[in-house]
Short mmCIF file of C-alpha atoms in Angstrom, two decimals:
data_model
loop_
_atom_site.label_atom_id
_atom_site.label_comp_id
_atom_site.label_asym_id
_atom_site.label_seq_id
_atom_site.Cartn_x
_atom_site.Cartn_y
_atom_site.Cartn_z
CA MET A 1 14.29 -2.91 88.45
CA VAL A 2 12.63 -5.75 86.68
CA GLU A 3 9.99 -3.48 85.22
CA ASP A 4 12.76 -1.16 83.90
CA SER A 5 14.68 -3.90 82.37
CA GLN A 6 11.60 -5.22 80.51
CA SER A 7 10.51 -1.76 79.22
CA PHE A 8 13.82 -1.10 77.32
CA PRO A 9 13.36 -3.89 74.77
CA LEU A 10 9.77 -2.91 74.16
CA ALA A 11 10.75 0.79 73.65
CA HIS A 12 13.53 -0.30 71.38
CA TYR A 13 11.16 -2.47 69.38
CA GLN A 14 8.65 0.32 69.01
CA ALA A 15 11.30 2.77 67.99
CA HIS A 16 12.69 0.26 65.40
CA HIS A 17 9.15 -0.62 64.09
CA LYS A 18 8.37 3.06 63.75
CA SER A 19 11.60 3.67 61.88
CA ASP A 20 10.79 0.81 59.47
CA GLU A 21 7.28 2.29 58.86
CA GLU A 22 8.78 5.65 58.14
CA GLN A 23 11.24 4.16 55.84
CA GLN A 24 8.56 2.17 53.95
CA LEU A 25 6.42 5.38 53.75
CA ALA A 26 9.34 7.38 52.38
CA THR A 27 10.03 4.53 49.89
CA PHE A 28 6.34 4.51 48.85
CA LYS A 29 6.37 8.24 48.38
CA THR A 30 9.52 8.01 46.23
CA LEU A 31 8.08 5.34 44.10
CA ARG A 32 4.85 7.28 43.79
CA LYS A 33 6.75 10.39 42.78
CA GLU A 34 8.78 8.40 40.19
CA ARG A 35 5.65 6.86 38.65
CA SER A 36 4.05 10.28 38.62
CA ASN A 37 7.17 11.70 36.79
CA LYS A 38 7.22 8.84 34.37
CA CYS A 39 3.52 9.30 33.65
CA PHE A 40 4.05 12.99 33.09
CA ILE A 41 6.96 12.21 30.68
CA TYR A 42 4.84 9.69 28.79
CA VAL A 43 1.93 12.15 28.42
CA PHE A 44 4.27 14.96 27.40
CA SER A 45 6.02 12.77 24.86
CA THR A 46 2.76 11.61 23.40
CA PHE A 47 1.54 15.17 23.21
CA VAL A 48 4.71 16.30 21.41
CA PHE A 49 4.53 13.28 19.05
CA LEU A 50 0.92 13.97 18.18
CA SER A 51 1.63 17.73 17.70
CA VAL A 52 4.43 16.88 15.32
CA ALA A 53 2.31 14.39 13.47
CA VAL A 54 -0.51 16.96 13.04
CA LEU A 55 1.98 19.62 11.87
CA ILE A 56 3.42 17.24 9.30
CA PHE A 57 -0.08 16.26 8.15
CA ALA A 58 -1.02 19.94 7.89
CA LEU A 59 2.11 20.90 5.99
CA ILE A 60 1.97 17.94 3.56
CA VAL A 61 -1.65 16.89 3.06
CA LEU A 62 -3.54 20.14 3.77
CA ARG A 63 -1.16 22.31 1.81
CA VAL A 64 -2.71 23.51 -1.45
CA ASN A 65 -0.44 24.09 -4.56
CA SER A 66 -1.64 25.78 -7.73
CA PRO A 67 -2.13 23.07 -10.36
CA SER A 68 0.36 23.41 -13.26
CA ILE A 69 -0.72 23.82 -16.91
CA GLN A 70 1.30 22.28 -19.79
CA LEU A 71 0.68 23.30 -23.37
CA SER A 72 0.84 20.06 -25.43
CA SER A 73 0.02 21.16 -28.99
CA VAL A 74 -1.33 24.06 -31.07
CA SER A 75 -2.75 23.69 -34.49
CA ILE A 76 -4.42 26.03 -37.08
CA PRO A 77 -6.94 24.19 -39.18
CA LYS A 78 -8.27 27.38 -40.75
CA PHE A 79 -6.25 30.37 -41.84
CA SER A 80 -7.06 33.40 -44.04
CA ILE A 81 -5.78 36.85 -44.63
CA THR A 82 -7.96 39.65 -46.11
CA ASN A 83 -6.63 42.81 -47.87
CA ALA A 84 -3.21 41.03 -48.13
CA ASN A 85 -1.99 43.62 -50.55
CA SER A 86 -2.92 46.62 -48.51
CA SER A 87 -0.97 48.27 -45.79
CA SER A 88 -3.35 46.95 -43.09
CA PRO A 89 -4.15 43.29 -43.78
CA SER A 90 -6.47 41.34 -41.37
CA LEU A 91 -5.95 37.80 -40.10
CA ASN A 92 -8.67 35.27 -39.44
CA LEU A 93 -7.88 31.88 -38.05
CA THR A 94 -9.14 28.91 -36.08
CA MET A 95 -6.84 27.53 -33.45
CA ILE A 96 -7.00 24.29 -31.53
CA ALA A 97 -4.99 24.29 -28.25
CA GLU A 98 -4.48 21.04 -26.36
CA PHE A 99 -3.18 21.37 -22.78
CA THR A 100 -2.82 19.31 -19.61
CA VAL A 101 -3.72 20.29 -16.01
CA ASP A 102 -1.45 18.52 -13.56
CA ASN A 103 -2.84 18.49 -9.96
CA SER A 104 -0.19 17.70 -7.31
CA ASN A 105 -2.59 18.16 -4.36
CA PHE A 106 -4.02 15.40 -2.16
CA GLY A 107 -7.57 16.49 -3.20
CA PRO A 108 -9.38 16.89 -6.55
CA PHE A 109 -9.16 20.30 -8.34
CA ASN A 110 -12.59 21.44 -9.78
CA PHE A 111 -12.79 24.36 -12.16
CA ASP A 112 -15.58 25.82 -14.11
CA ASN A 113 -14.47 29.29 -15.41
CA GLY A 114 -11.29 28.63 -17.34
CA THR A 115 -10.32 30.79 -20.35
CA VAL A 116 -7.98 30.20 -23.37
CA GLY A 117 -7.01 33.21 -25.29
CA LEU A 118 -4.80 34.41 -28.15
CA MET A 119 -3.09 37.86 -28.20
CA TYR A 120 -1.39 39.90 -30.91
CA GLY A 121 0.35 43.19 -30.32
CA GLY A 122 -0.71 43.22 -26.65
CA ALA A 123 -4.48 42.91 -27.47
CA ILE A 124 -6.69 39.86 -27.18
CA VAL A 125 -7.75 38.75 -30.64
CA GLY A 126 -9.46 35.53 -29.60
CA GLU A 127 -10.89 34.04 -26.44
CA LYS A 128 -12.84 30.90 -25.49
CA SER A 129 -14.08 29.34 -22.26
CA THR A 130 -12.68 25.91 -21.37
CA GLY A 131 -15.83 24.71 -19.69
CA ALA A 132 -16.00 22.89 -16.40
CA GLY A 133 -13.46 20.26 -15.54
CA ARG A 134 -11.85 18.19 -12.86
CA ALA A 135 -8.27 16.93 -12.23
CA GLU A 136 -8.19 14.19 -9.65
CA ALA A 137 -5.91 14.15 -6.68
CA LYS A 138 -2.31 13.53 -7.82
CA GLY A 139 -3.69 13.27 -11.28
CA SER A 140 -4.04 15.24 -14.55
CA LYS A 141 -6.75 16.41 -16.89
CA ARG A 142 -6.19 16.72 -20.69
CA MET A 143 -8.28 19.32 -22.56
CA ASN A 144 -8.89 20.51 -26.03
CA VAL A 145 -10.21 23.99 -26.88
CA THR A 146 -11.13 25.31 -30.31
CA MET A 147 -11.26 29.07 -30.66
CA GLU A 148 -11.82 31.64 -33.39
CA ALA A 149 -9.37 34.65 -33.62
CA SER A 150 -9.31 37.76 -35.77
CA ALA A 151 -6.60 40.41 -35.85
CA LYS A 152 -6.37 43.60 -37.87
CA ASN A 153 -3.43 45.59 -39.13
CA ILE A 154 -1.12 42.64 -38.97
CA SER A 155 2.62 42.81 -40.03
CA SER A 156 5.20 40.07 -40.34
CA ASP A 157 7.99 40.24 -37.80
CA SER A 158 11.48 38.65 -37.73
CA ASN A 159 12.81 40.77 -40.54
CA ASN A 160 9.79 40.20 -42.72
CA LEU A 161 10.40 36.45 -43.10
CA GLY A 162 6.72 35.72 -42.90
CA ILE A 163 6.66 35.11 -39.09
CA LEU A 164 3.91 36.50 -36.91
CA ASN A 165 4.62 36.71 -33.14
CA LEU A 166 1.64 35.70 -30.97
CA ASN A 167 0.88 35.03 -27.33
CA SER A 168 -1.58 32.48 -26.03
CA PHE A 169 -2.71 32.04 -22.45
CA VAL A 170 -4.71 29.71 -20.32
CA LYS A 171 -6.36 30.68 -17.02
CA LEU A 172 -8.14 28.42 -14.63
CA ARG A 173 -9.86 29.18 -11.40
CA GLY A 174 -11.46 26.57 -9.03
CA ARG A 175 -11.19 24.81 -5.75
CA VAL A 176 -9.22 21.99 -4.22
CA ARG A 177 -11.15 19.77 -1.89
CA LEU A 178 -9.14 18.11 0.83
CA ILE A 179 -10.29 14.99 2.91
CA HIS A 180 -13.85 15.82 1.87
CA ILE A 181 -14.06 18.68 4.31
CA PHE A 182 -11.80 21.58 3.45
CA ARG A 183 -12.17 23.54 0.17
CA ARG A 184 -9.68 26.15 -0.82
CA ARG A 185 -9.78 28.39 -3.85
CA THR A 186 -6.75 28.43 -6.12
CA SER A 187 -5.88 29.50 -9.68
CA SER A 188 -3.48 28.63 -12.41
CA GLU A 189 -2.26 30.56 -15.41
CA ILE A 190 0.18 29.97 -18.28
CA THR A 191 1.37 32.36 -21.01
CA CYS A 192 3.12 31.09 -24.08
CA SER A 193 5.07 33.09 -26.77
CA MET A 194 4.74 31.48 -30.19
CA ASN A 195 5.45 32.17 -33.82
CA LEU A 196 2.97 31.75 -36.68
CA ASP A 197 4.50 30.87 -39.97
CA MET A 198 2.53 32.77 -42.51
CA ASN A 199 3.69 30.49 -45.32
CA THR A 200 2.74 27.20 -43.83
CA HIS A 201 -0.08 28.59 -41.76
CA GLN A 202 1.14 26.67 -38.73
CA ILE A 203 2.50 27.41 -35.35
CA GLN A 204 6.21 26.71 -34.95
CA TYR A 205 7.13 24.22 -32.25
CA ASN A 206 9.62 26.43 -30.41
CA TRP A 207 7.02 28.18 -28.28
CA VAL A 208 8.15 29.25 -24.67
CA CYS A 209 5.71 29.08 -21.81
CA GLU A 210 5.93 30.67 -18.34
#
């Protein structure tokens, strides 16, 4: 009877001790699972943040826009008409065109095969290469091009008020270099409609470009 009375507290202690260990083990597993979940959330959140940052960087910095061209001024230092009294007079002139290349990209725009031209009646009557140039990142490049033009069988427009309708154009082709690694080809073009006053031998300032 004495042995039975002494074994009961021992069995009760062992059962209680085992229950505490199981509870502690369960708590440890729960904490470990929570830490694992938090770690996964942190890693996933970091991955999402980096993905969004890379996407924004690619859309803003690595995106290439065609540089814009703005025609600043046009002057005619030389002007002559041959066979003015005939039915098919010819026009010879020298034109100086000043234009600006605006580069909105995050990398420089290098071009080497640009062309400036003058058109009359849908035909090119004068053309000149711009030569090589460079517009810095978020910068601009101002250029001057002098070109000779010759047109035959000209006729005044605008109800014979001595106005000659002409079209000039600028074409540029080159590459934009981004973060010193990527190089992407791009081109820019502008066409302007302008009127040449045959009396003053000058281009009127109401030209329209597109």
